Amino acid sequence: WSAHLGVGEESESDVRVKRSGWEEPDVRDRIAGIALAFSSAVEFPRGISRVDGREVMLAGEDSDVLEGSDFTGRAYTLDWKEFVRLGGEHVLGVRLVGAQGDSGIRPFNLGGTSQIKPLPQLLDSTPPYFPFSRRSYALRGYDEGLPQLTGNHMRLASFEYRFPVWRLERGAMAPPIGLHQLHGTLFMDNGAAWYDGQKTDDYYTGVGVEFKADVVVFYSAMARVSLGFARGLDDIGEHQAYLRIGGAF
């Protein structure tokens, strides 16, 4: 168990090119928050994923406590991740996220391929990321910033089947880089976001596959490099190919 207190600021700057030279003012969201987290998942040094447990985080934040915020109100997020060993190094990962806030908060949005744990074996604390001011969540197969996936309420479910491919464990002295192992993931994401008064049954689904390599840099720093392909199954979905550092959750 762990408890967390924090403050955060998110700033956005937009510039419109016009003859008058007019510039959009900056927008700031300043929050103070409290979070409670629990973790029982196990991650072995040579494993491809956390196994046999769960990570749960409940966070609440307020945009009215600190001066200078352009947003108002409170937001609450429950993030539950479950890891089930299927035999050997095969793992089923499930993530359920529910978030809601007042009408004046900076809205939640789904889409893109953002990650949470870029360096999974270096940042293995609980929670493994800053738990506050999070408004963007990955929904693979859909672009970021779509109005259909934006609102002050949000639900997200992700399912991943993770499997080993090849444990190489080879490296070079110069440059100091090594390849630890290769593994893959089949995934499905399903989520929705909406504002007060809108429909809540417009859920969007994306499916795909990721191929991952655990790379060792400077002999000890582990980074996970992912090459992914995703497809959104609904009318606003698209085909995506991406390369990133880290996993989805």
PDB file of C-alpha atoms in Angstrom:
ATOM      1  CA  TRP A   1       0.000   0.000   0.000  1.00  0.00           C
ATOM      2  CA  SER A   2       1.125   3.577  -0.598  1.00  0.00           C
ATOM      3  CA  ALA A   3      -0.450   7.022  -0.261  1.00  0.00           C
ATOM      4  CA  HIS A   4       0.468  10.010  -2.405  1.00  0.00           C
ATOM      5  CA  LEU A   5      -0.012  13.778  -2.224  1.00  0.00           C
ATOM      6  CA  GLY A   6       0.951  15.946  -5.164  1.00  0.00           C
ATOM      7  CA  VAL A   7       0.489  19.064  -7.214  1.00  0.00           C
ATOM      8  CA  GLY A   8       0.771  19.366 -10.964  1.00  0.00           C
ATOM      9  CA  GLU A   9       0.406  21.764 -13.835  1.00  0.00           C
ATOM     10  CA  GLU A  10      -0.515  21.091 -17.467  1.00  0.00           C
ATOM     11  CA  SER A  11      -0.127  23.918 -19.990  1.00  0.00           C
ATOM     12  CA  GLU A  12      -1.264  24.196 -23.603  1.00  0.00           C
ATOM     13  CA  SER A  13      -0.270  26.815 -26.156  1.00  0.00           C
ATOM     14  CA  ASP A  14      -2.014  27.231 -29.520  1.00  0.00           C
ATOM     15  CA  VAL A  15      -1.036  29.740 -32.176  1.00  0.00           C
ATOM     16  CA  ARG A  16      -3.256  30.708 -35.102  1.00  0.00           C
ATOM     17  CA  VAL A  17      -1.517  32.285 -38.062  1.00  0.00           C
ATOM     18  CA  LYS A  18      -3.579  35.271 -39.166  1.00  0.00           C
ATOM     19  CA  ARG A  19      -2.887  38.590 -40.849  1.00  0.00           C
ATOM     20  CA  SER A  20      -3.469  40.328 -37.549  1.00  0.00           C
ATOM     21  CA  GLY A  21      -0.848  38.167 -35.854  1.00  0.00           C
ATOM     22  CA  TRP A  22      -3.337  37.287 -33.123  1.00  0.00           C
ATOM     23  CA  GLU A  23      -2.132  34.547 -30.765  1.00  0.00           C
ATOM     24  CA  GLU A  24      -4.261  32.176 -28.679  1.00  0.00           C
ATOM     25  CA  PRO A  25      -3.611  32.659 -24.932  1.00  0.00           C
ATOM     26  CA  ASP A  26      -2.050  29.850 -22.919  1.00  0.00           C
ATOM     27  CA  VAL A  27      -4.342  27.494 -21.010  1.00  0.00           C
ATOM     28  CA  ARG A  28      -3.229  26.107 -17.633  1.00  0.00           C
ATOM     29  CA  ASP A  29      -4.626  23.424 -15.389  1.00  0.00           C
ATOM     30  CA  ARG A  30      -3.184  23.491 -11.876  1.00  0.00           C
ATOM     31  CA  ILE A  31      -4.314  20.708  -9.557  1.00  0.00           C
ATOM     32  CA  ALA A  32      -3.733  19.347  -6.075  1.00  0.00           C
ATOM     33  CA  GLY A  33      -4.455  15.681  -5.517  1.00  0.00           C
ATOM     34  CA  ILE A  34      -4.396  12.689  -3.225  1.00  0.00           C
ATOM     35  CA  ALA A  35      -4.058   9.044  -4.278  1.00  0.00           C
ATOM     36  CA  LEU A  36      -4.101   5.614  -2.663  1.00  0.00           C
ATOM     37  CA  ALA A  37      -2.384   2.709  -4.443  1.00  0.00           C
ATOM     38  CA  PHE A  38      -2.040  -1.023  -3.896  1.00  0.00           C
ATOM     39  CA  SER A  39       0.208  -3.503  -5.693  1.00  0.00           C
ATOM     40  CA  SER A  40       0.564  -7.267  -5.335  1.00  0.00           C
ATOM     41  CA  ALA A  41       1.865  -8.018  -8.850  1.00  0.00           C
ATOM     42  CA  VAL A  42       5.232  -9.724  -9.261  1.00  0.00           C
ATOM     43  CA  GLU A  43       7.772  -8.927 -11.982  1.00  0.00           C
ATOM     44  CA  PHE A  44      10.777 -11.228 -12.334  1.00  0.00           C
ATOM     45  CA  PRO A  45      14.076  -9.872 -13.711  1.00  0.00           C
ATOM     46  CA  ARG A  46      13.921 -12.176 -16.747  1.00  0.00           C
ATOM     47  CA  GLY A  47      10.141 -12.064 -17.186  1.00  0.00           C
ATOM     48  CA  ILE A  48       8.223 -10.368 -19.993  1.00  0.00           C
ATOM     49  CA  SER A  49       5.425  -8.984 -17.790  1.00  0.00           C
ATOM     50  CA  ARG A  50       4.146  -8.562 -14.289  1.00  0.00           C
ATOM     51  CA  VAL A  51       2.277 -11.699 -13.139  1.00  0.00           C
ATOM     52  CA  ASP A  52       0.068 -13.123 -10.403  1.00  0.00           C
ATOM     53  CA  GLY A  53      -1.445 -10.005  -8.913  1.00  0.00           C
ATOM     54  CA  ARG A  54      -2.927  -6.604  -9.411  1.00  0.00           C
ATOM     55  CA  GLU A  55      -2.233  -2.886  -9.238  1.00  0.00           C
ATOM     56  CA  VAL A  56      -5.050  -0.611  -8.113  1.00  0.00           C
ATOM     57  CA  MET A  57      -4.987   3.163  -7.824  1.00  0.00           C
ATOM     58  CA  LEU A  58      -7.709   5.560  -6.696  1.00  0.00           C
ATOM     59  CA  ALA A  59      -6.935   9.242  -7.218  1.00  0.00           C
ATOM     60  CA  GLY A  60      -8.834  12.454  -6.608  1.00  0.00           C
ATOM     61  CA  GLU A  61      -7.792  15.968  -7.616  1.00  0.00           C
ATOM     62  CA  ASP A  62      -9.076  19.519  -7.384  1.00  0.00           C
ATOM     63  CA  SER A  63      -8.471  22.378  -9.827  1.00  0.00           C
ATOM     64  CA  ASP A  64      -9.784  25.041  -7.414  1.00  0.00           C
ATOM     65  CA  VAL A  65      -7.164  24.699  -4.672  1.00  0.00           C
ATOM     66  CA  LEU A  66      -4.291  26.422  -6.492  1.00  0.00           C
ATOM     67  CA  GLU A  67      -4.602  29.889  -7.996  1.00  0.00           C
ATOM     68  CA  GLY A  68      -4.059  30.504 -11.691  1.00  0.00           C
ATOM     69  CA  SER A  69      -5.925  27.497 -13.091  1.00  0.00           C
ATOM     70  CA  ASP A  70      -8.198  28.008 -16.108  1.00  0.00           C
ATOM     71  CA  PHE A  71     -10.274  24.969 -15.101  1.00  0.00           C
ATOM     72  CA  THR A  72     -12.516  24.311 -12.120  1.00  0.00           C
ATOM     73  CA  GLY A  73     -13.939  21.346 -10.269  1.00  0.00           C
ATOM     74  CA  ARG A  74     -12.871  17.929  -9.095  1.00  0.00           C
ATOM     75  CA  ALA A  75     -11.974  14.723 -10.936  1.00  0.00           C
ATOM     76  CA  TYR A  76     -11.734  11.107  -9.725  1.00  0.00           C
ATOM     77  CA  THR A  77     -10.009   8.121 -11.334  1.00  0.00           C
ATOM     78  CA  LEU A  78     -10.002   4.398 -10.518  1.00  0.00           C
ATOM     79  CA  ASP A  79      -7.341   2.417 -12.404  1.00  0.00           C
ATOM     80  CA  TRP A  80      -7.330  -1.383 -11.932  1.00  0.00           C
ATOM     81  CA  LYS A  81      -4.749  -3.680 -13.584  1.00  0.00           C
ATOM     82  CA  GLU A  82      -4.925  -7.459 -13.225  1.00  0.00           C
ATOM     83  CA  PHE A  83      -2.215  -9.933 -14.288  1.00  0.00           C
ATOM     84  CA  VAL A  84      -2.944 -13.659 -14.664  1.00  0.00           C
ATOM     85  CA  ARG A  85      -0.248 -16.240 -15.431  1.00  0.00           C
ATOM     86  CA  LEU A  86      -1.498 -18.650 -18.107  1.00  0.00           C
ATOM     87  CA  GLY A  87       1.439 -21.046 -17.870  1.00  0.00           C
ATOM     88  CA  GLY A  88       5.144 -20.528 -18.352  1.00  0.00           C
ATOM     89  CA  GLU A  89       5.724 -16.891 -19.298  1.00  0.00           C
ATOM     90  CA  HIS A  90       2.327 -16.467 -20.973  1.00  0.00           C
ATOM     91  CA  VAL A  91       0.299 -13.740 -19.247  1.00  0.00           C
ATOM     92  CA  LEU A  92      -3.163 -12.232 -19.560  1.00  0.00           C
ATOM     93  CA  GLY A  93      -3.185  -8.534 -18.673  1.00  0.00           C
ATOM     94  CA  VAL A  94      -6.471  -6.719 -18.017  1.00  0.00           C
ATOM     95  CA  ARG A  95      -6.872  -3.015 -17.331  1.00  0.00           C
ATOM     96  CA  LEU A  96     -10.106  -1.255 -16.317  1.00  0.00           C
ATOM     97  CA  VAL A  97     -10.217   2.531 -15.899  1.00  0.00           C
ATOM     98  CA  GLY A  98     -13.145   4.645 -14.809  1.00  0.00           C
ATOM     99  CA  ALA A  99     -12.895   8.437 -14.513  1.00  0.00           C
ATOM    100  CA  GLN A 100     -15.354  11.231 -14.006  1.00  0.00           C
ATOM    101  CA  GLY A 101     -15.257  14.886 -13.143  1.00  0.00           C
ATOM    102  CA  ASP A 102     -17.194  18.093 -12.863  1.00  0.00           C
ATOM    103  CA  SER A 103     -18.180  19.900 -16.036  1.00  0.00           C
ATOM    104  CA  GLY A 104     -15.436  22.518 -15.621  1.00  0.00           C
ATOM    105  CA  ILE A 105     -12.405  20.182 -15.486  1.00  0.00           C
ATOM    106  CA  ARG A 106      -9.871  19.699 -18.247  1.00  0.00           C
ATOM    107  CA  PRO A 107     -11.553  16.859 -20.175  1.00  0.00           C
ATOM    108  CA  PHE A 108     -10.395  13.266 -20.497  1.00  0.00           C
ATOM    109  CA  ASN A 109      -9.541  11.986 -23.956  1.00  0.00           C
ATOM    110  CA  LEU A 110      -8.891   8.585 -25.492  1.00  0.00           C
ATOM    111  CA  GLY A 111      -6.768   7.714 -28.506  1.00  0.00           C
ATOM    112  CA  GLY A 112      -3.211   7.234 -29.639  1.00  0.00           C
ATOM    113  CA  THR A 113      -0.621   4.853 -28.250  1.00  0.00           C
ATOM    114  CA  SER A 114       0.739   6.619 -25.161  1.00  0.00           C
ATOM    115  CA  GLN A 115       2.603   4.507 -22.632  1.00  0.00           C
ATOM    116  CA  ILE A 116       2.837   4.446 -18.838  1.00  0.00           C
ATOM    117  CA  LYS A 117       6.010   2.546 -17.996  1.00  0.00           C
ATOM    118  CA  PRO A 118       8.818   3.449 -20.438  1.00  0.00           C
ATOM    119  CA  LEU A 119      11.456   1.692 -18.289  1.00  0.00           C
ATOM    120  CA  PRO A 120       9.542  -1.099 -16.583  1.00  0.00           C
ATOM    121  CA  GLN A 121      12.381  -2.483 -14.473  1.00  0.00           C
ATOM    122  CA  LEU A 122      13.696   0.913 -13.372  1.00  0.00           C
ATOM    123  CA  LEU A 123      10.355   2.474 -12.474  1.00  0.00           C
ATOM    124  CA  ASP A 124       8.847  -0.443 -10.589  1.00  0.00           C
ATOM    125  CA  SER A 125       7.402   1.558  -7.681  1.00  0.00           C
ATOM    126  CA  THR A 126       3.724   1.974  -6.865  1.00  0.00           C
ATOM    127  CA  PRO A 127       2.305   3.745  -8.709  1.00  0.00           C
ATOM    128  CA  PRO A 128       4.935   3.690 -11.504  1.00  0.00           C
ATOM    129  CA  TYR A 129       3.942   7.112 -12.854  1.00  0.00           C
ATOM    130  CA  PHE A 130       2.744  10.494 -11.622  1.00  0.00           C
ATOM    131  CA  PRO A 131      -0.838   9.645 -10.569  1.00  0.00           C
ATOM    132  CA  PHE A 132      -2.345  13.116 -11.009  1.00  0.00           C
ATOM    133  CA  SER A 133      -3.355  15.376 -13.887  1.00  0.00           C
ATOM    134  CA  ARG A 134      -3.756  12.376 -16.223  1.00  0.00           C
ATOM    135  CA  ARG A 135      -6.253  13.114 -18.959  1.00  0.00           C
ATOM    136  CA  SER A 136      -4.952  11.147 -21.963  1.00  0.00           C
ATOM    137  CA  TYR A 137      -5.298   7.363 -22.212  1.00  0.00           C
ATOM    138  CA  ALA A 138      -4.313   5.072 -25.069  1.00  0.00           C
ATOM    139  CA  LEU A 139      -7.058   3.689 -27.338  1.00  0.00           C
ATOM    140  CA  ARG A 140      -5.030   2.038 -30.064  1.00  0.00           C
ATOM    141  CA  GLY A 141      -6.497   2.274 -33.557  1.00  0.00           C
ATOM    142  CA  TYR A 142      -7.884   5.803 -33.031  1.00  0.00           C
ATOM    143  CA  ASP A 143      -6.341   9.227 -33.435  1.00  0.00           C
ATOM    144  CA  GLU A 144      -5.838  11.549 -30.489  1.00  0.00           C
ATOM    145  CA  GLY A 145      -8.086  14.566 -29.971  1.00  0.00           C
ATOM    146  CA  LEU A 146     -11.266  13.210 -31.594  1.00  0.00           C
ATOM    147  CA  PRO A 147     -14.419  14.905 -30.216  1.00  0.00           C
ATOM    148  CA  GLN A 148     -16.180  11.525 -30.005  1.00  0.00           C
ATOM    149  CA  LEU A 149     -13.514  10.363 -27.534  1.00  0.00           C
ATOM    150  CA  THR A 150     -13.411  13.474 -25.318  1.00  0.00           C
ATOM    151  CA  GLY A 151     -15.438  14.359 -22.238  1.00  0.00           C
ATOM    152  CA  ASN A 152     -15.549  14.808 -18.483  1.00  0.00           C
ATOM    153  CA  HIS A 153     -16.510  11.127 -18.087  1.00  0.00           C
ATOM    154  CA  MET A 154     -14.439   8.210 -19.388  1.00  0.00           C
ATOM    155  CA  ARG A 155     -14.394   4.405 -19.341  1.00  0.00           C
ATOM    156  CA  LEU A 156     -11.647   2.169 -20.746  1.00  0.00           C
ATOM    157  CA  ALA A 157     -10.992  -1.591 -20.841  1.00  0.00           C
ATOM    158  CA  SER A 158      -7.831  -3.158 -22.277  1.00  0.00           C
ATOM    159  CA  PHE A 159      -7.041  -6.854 -22.694  1.00  0.00           C
ATOM    160  CA  GLU A 160      -3.576  -8.150 -23.611  1.00  0.00           C
ATOM    161  CA  TYR A 161      -2.272 -11.666 -24.221  1.00  0.00           C
ATOM    162  CA  ARG A 162       1.494 -11.520 -23.702  1.00  0.00           C
ATOM    163  CA  PHE A 163       3.743 -14.325 -24.940  1.00  0.00           C
ATOM    164  CA  PRO A 164       7.513 -14.963 -25.170  1.00  0.00           C
ATOM    165  CA  VAL A 165       9.300 -15.270 -28.525  1.00  0.00           C
ATOM    166  CA  TRP A 166      13.070 -15.540 -28.021  1.00  0.00           C
ATOM    167  CA  ARG A 167      15.464 -14.929 -25.132  1.00  0.00           C
ATOM    168  CA  LEU A 168      18.689 -13.842 -26.845  1.00  0.00           C
ATOM    169  CA  GLU A 169      20.740 -12.198 -24.052  1.00  0.00           C
ATOM    170  CA  ARG A 170      23.504 -10.889 -26.291  1.00  0.00           C
ATOM    171  CA  GLY A 171      25.267  -7.527 -26.267  1.00  0.00           C
ATOM    172  CA  ALA A 172      28.203  -5.470 -27.460  1.00  0.00           C
ATOM    173  CA  MET A 173      30.876  -3.546 -25.567  1.00  0.00           C
ATOM    174  CA  ALA A 174      31.022  -0.668 -28.049  1.00  0.00           C
ATOM    175  CA  PRO A 175      28.455   0.715 -28.341  1.00  0.00           C
ATOM    176  CA  PRO A 176      27.313  -0.474 -24.872  1.00  0.00           C
ATOM    177  CA  ILE A 177      23.970  -1.959 -25.922  1.00  0.00           C
ATOM    178  CA  GLY A 178      22.424  -5.396 -25.682  1.00  0.00           C
ATOM    179  CA  LEU A 179      19.278  -7.291 -26.652  1.00  0.00           C
ATOM    180  CA  HIS A 180      17.798  -9.205 -23.738  1.00  0.00           C
ATOM    181  CA  GLN A 181      14.696 -10.850 -25.232  1.00  0.00           C
ATOM    182  CA  LEU A 182      11.862 -10.605 -27.756  1.00  0.00           C
ATOM    183  CA  HIS A 183       8.172 -11.055 -26.950  1.00  0.00           C
ATOM    184  CA  GLY A 184       4.761 -10.148 -28.327  1.00  0.00           C
ATOM    185  CA  THR A 185       1.267  -8.996 -27.394  1.00  0.00           C
ATOM    186  CA  LEU A 186      -2.180  -9.426 -28.900  1.00  0.00           C
ATOM    187  CA  PHE A 187      -4.523  -6.727 -27.615  1.00  0.00           C
ATOM    188  CA  MET A 188      -8.021  -5.290 -27.659  1.00  0.00           C
ATOM    189  CA  ASP A 189      -8.994  -1.844 -26.330  1.00  0.00           C
ATOM    190  CA  ASN A 190     -12.563  -0.676 -25.755  1.00  0.00           C
ATOM    191  CA  GLY A 191     -13.480   2.761 -24.439  1.00  0.00           C
ATOM    192  CA  ALA A 192     -15.838   5.728 -24.383  1.00  0.00           C
ATOM    193  CA  ALA A 193     -15.759   9.354 -23.270  1.00  0.00           C
ATOM    194  CA  TRP A 194     -18.637  11.790 -23.016  1.00  0.00           C
ATOM    195  CA  TYR A 195     -19.822  15.065 -21.517  1.00  0.00           C
ATOM    196  CA  ASP A 196     -22.743  15.561 -19.149  1.00  0.00           C
ATOM    197  CA  GLY A 197     -26.008  15.037 -20.994  1.00  0.00           C
ATOM    198  CA  GLN A 198     -24.503  13.026 -23.871  1.00  0.00           C
ATOM    199  CA  LYS A 199     -25.025   9.361 -24.700  1.00  0.00           C
ATOM    200  CA  THR A 200     -22.874   6.908 -22.764  1.00  0.00           C
ATOM    201  CA  ASP A 201     -23.246   3.835 -25.019  1.00  0.00           C
ATOM    202  CA  ASP A 202     -20.888   4.918 -27.842  1.00  0.00           C
ATOM    203  CA  TYR A 203     -17.989   2.590 -27.111  1.00  0.00           C
ATOM    204  CA  TYR A 204     -15.159   2.212 -29.626  1.00  0.00           C
ATOM    205  CA  THR A 205     -12.967  -0.863 -30.091  1.00  0.00           C
ATOM    206  CA  GLY A 206      -9.440  -1.287 -31.405  1.00  0.00           C
ATOM    207  CA  VAL A 207      -7.417  -4.488 -31.919  1.00  0.00           C
ATOM    208  CA  GLY A 208      -3.843  -5.201 -32.896  1.00  0.00           C
ATOM    209  CA  VAL A 209      -0.477  -6.751 -32.197  1.00  0.00           C
ATOM    210  CA  GLU A 210       2.800  -5.508 -30.713  1.00  0.00           C
ATOM    211  CA  PHE A 211       6.306  -6.930 -31.052  1.00  0.00           C
ATOM    212  CA  LYS A 212       8.602  -5.944 -28.193  1.00  0.00           C
ATOM    213  CA  ALA A 213      12.337  -5.996 -27.542  1.00  0.00           C
ATOM    214  CA  ASP A 214      13.934  -5.521 -24.128  1.00  0.00           C
ATOM    215  CA  VAL A 215      17.080  -3.514 -24.824  1.00  0.00           C
ATOM    216  CA  VAL A 216      19.880  -2.990 -22.296  1.00  0.00           C
ATOM    217  CA  VAL A 217      21.714   0.341 -22.554  1.00  0.00           C
ATOM    218  CA  PHE A 218      25.022   1.053 -20.731  1.00  0.00           C
ATOM    219  CA  TYR A 219      25.027  -2.519 -19.327  1.00  0.00           C
ATOM    220  CA  SER A 220      22.221  -2.043 -16.780  1.00  0.00           C
ATOM    221  CA  ALA A 221      19.446   0.342 -17.953  1.00  0.00           C
ATOM    222  CA  MET A 222      16.546  -1.650 -19.430  1.00  0.00           C
ATOM    223  CA  ALA A 223      14.259  -0.078 -22.037  1.00  0.00           C
ATOM    224  CA  ARG A 224      11.325  -1.785 -23.759  1.00  0.00           C
ATOM    225  CA  VAL A 225      10.963  -0.918 -27.459  1.00  0.00           C
ATOM    226  CA  SER A 226       7.592  -1.749 -29.042  1.00  0.00           C
ATOM    227  CA  LEU A 227       6.611  -1.980 -32.711  1.00  0.00           C
ATOM    228  CA  GLY A 228       2.838  -2.087 -33.012  1.00  0.00           C
ATOM    229  CA  PHE A 229       0.046  -2.377 -35.549  1.00  0.00           C
ATOM    230  CA  ALA A 230      -3.514  -1.420 -34.596  1.00  0.00           C
ATOM    231  CA  ARG A 231      -6.884  -1.141 -36.314  1.00  0.00           C
ATOM    232  CA  GLY A 232      -9.929   0.752 -35.086  1.00  0.00           C
ATOM    233  CA  LEU A 233     -13.085  -1.260 -35.776  1.00  0.00           C
ATOM    234  CA  ASP A 234     -15.547   1.656 -35.778  1.00  0.00           C
ATOM    235  CA  ASP A 235     -16.237   4.394 -38.307  1.00  0.00           C
ATOM    236  CA  ILE A 236     -13.752   6.862 -36.807  1.00  0.00           C
ATOM    237  CA  GLY A 237     -11.033   4.217 -36.466  1.00  0.00           C
ATOM    238  CA  GLU A 238      -7.921   3.930 -38.596  1.00  0.00           C
ATOM    239  CA  HIS A 239      -4.960   1.684 -39.305  1.00  0.00           C
ATOM    240  CA  GLN A 240      -1.936   2.610 -37.204  1.00  0.00           C
ATOM    241  CA  ALA A 241       1.700   1.538 -37.220  1.00  0.00           C
ATOM    242  CA  TYR A 242       3.841   2.909 -34.409  1.00  0.00           C
ATOM    243  CA  LEU A 243       7.184   2.596 -32.666  1.00  0.00           C
ATOM    244  CA  ARG A 244       7.459   3.611 -29.029  1.00  0.00           C
ATOM    245  CA  ILE A 245       9.379   3.047 -25.825  1.00  0.00           C
ATOM    246  CA  GLY A 246       7.284   1.279 -23.237  1.00  0.00           C
ATOM    247  CA  GLY A 247       4.090  -0.734 -23.091  1.00  0.00           C
ATOM    248  CA  ALA A 248       0.424   0.199 -22.917  1.00  0.00           C
ATOM    249  CA  PHE A 249       0.129  -0.617 -19.208  1.00  0.00           C
TER     250      PHE A 249
END
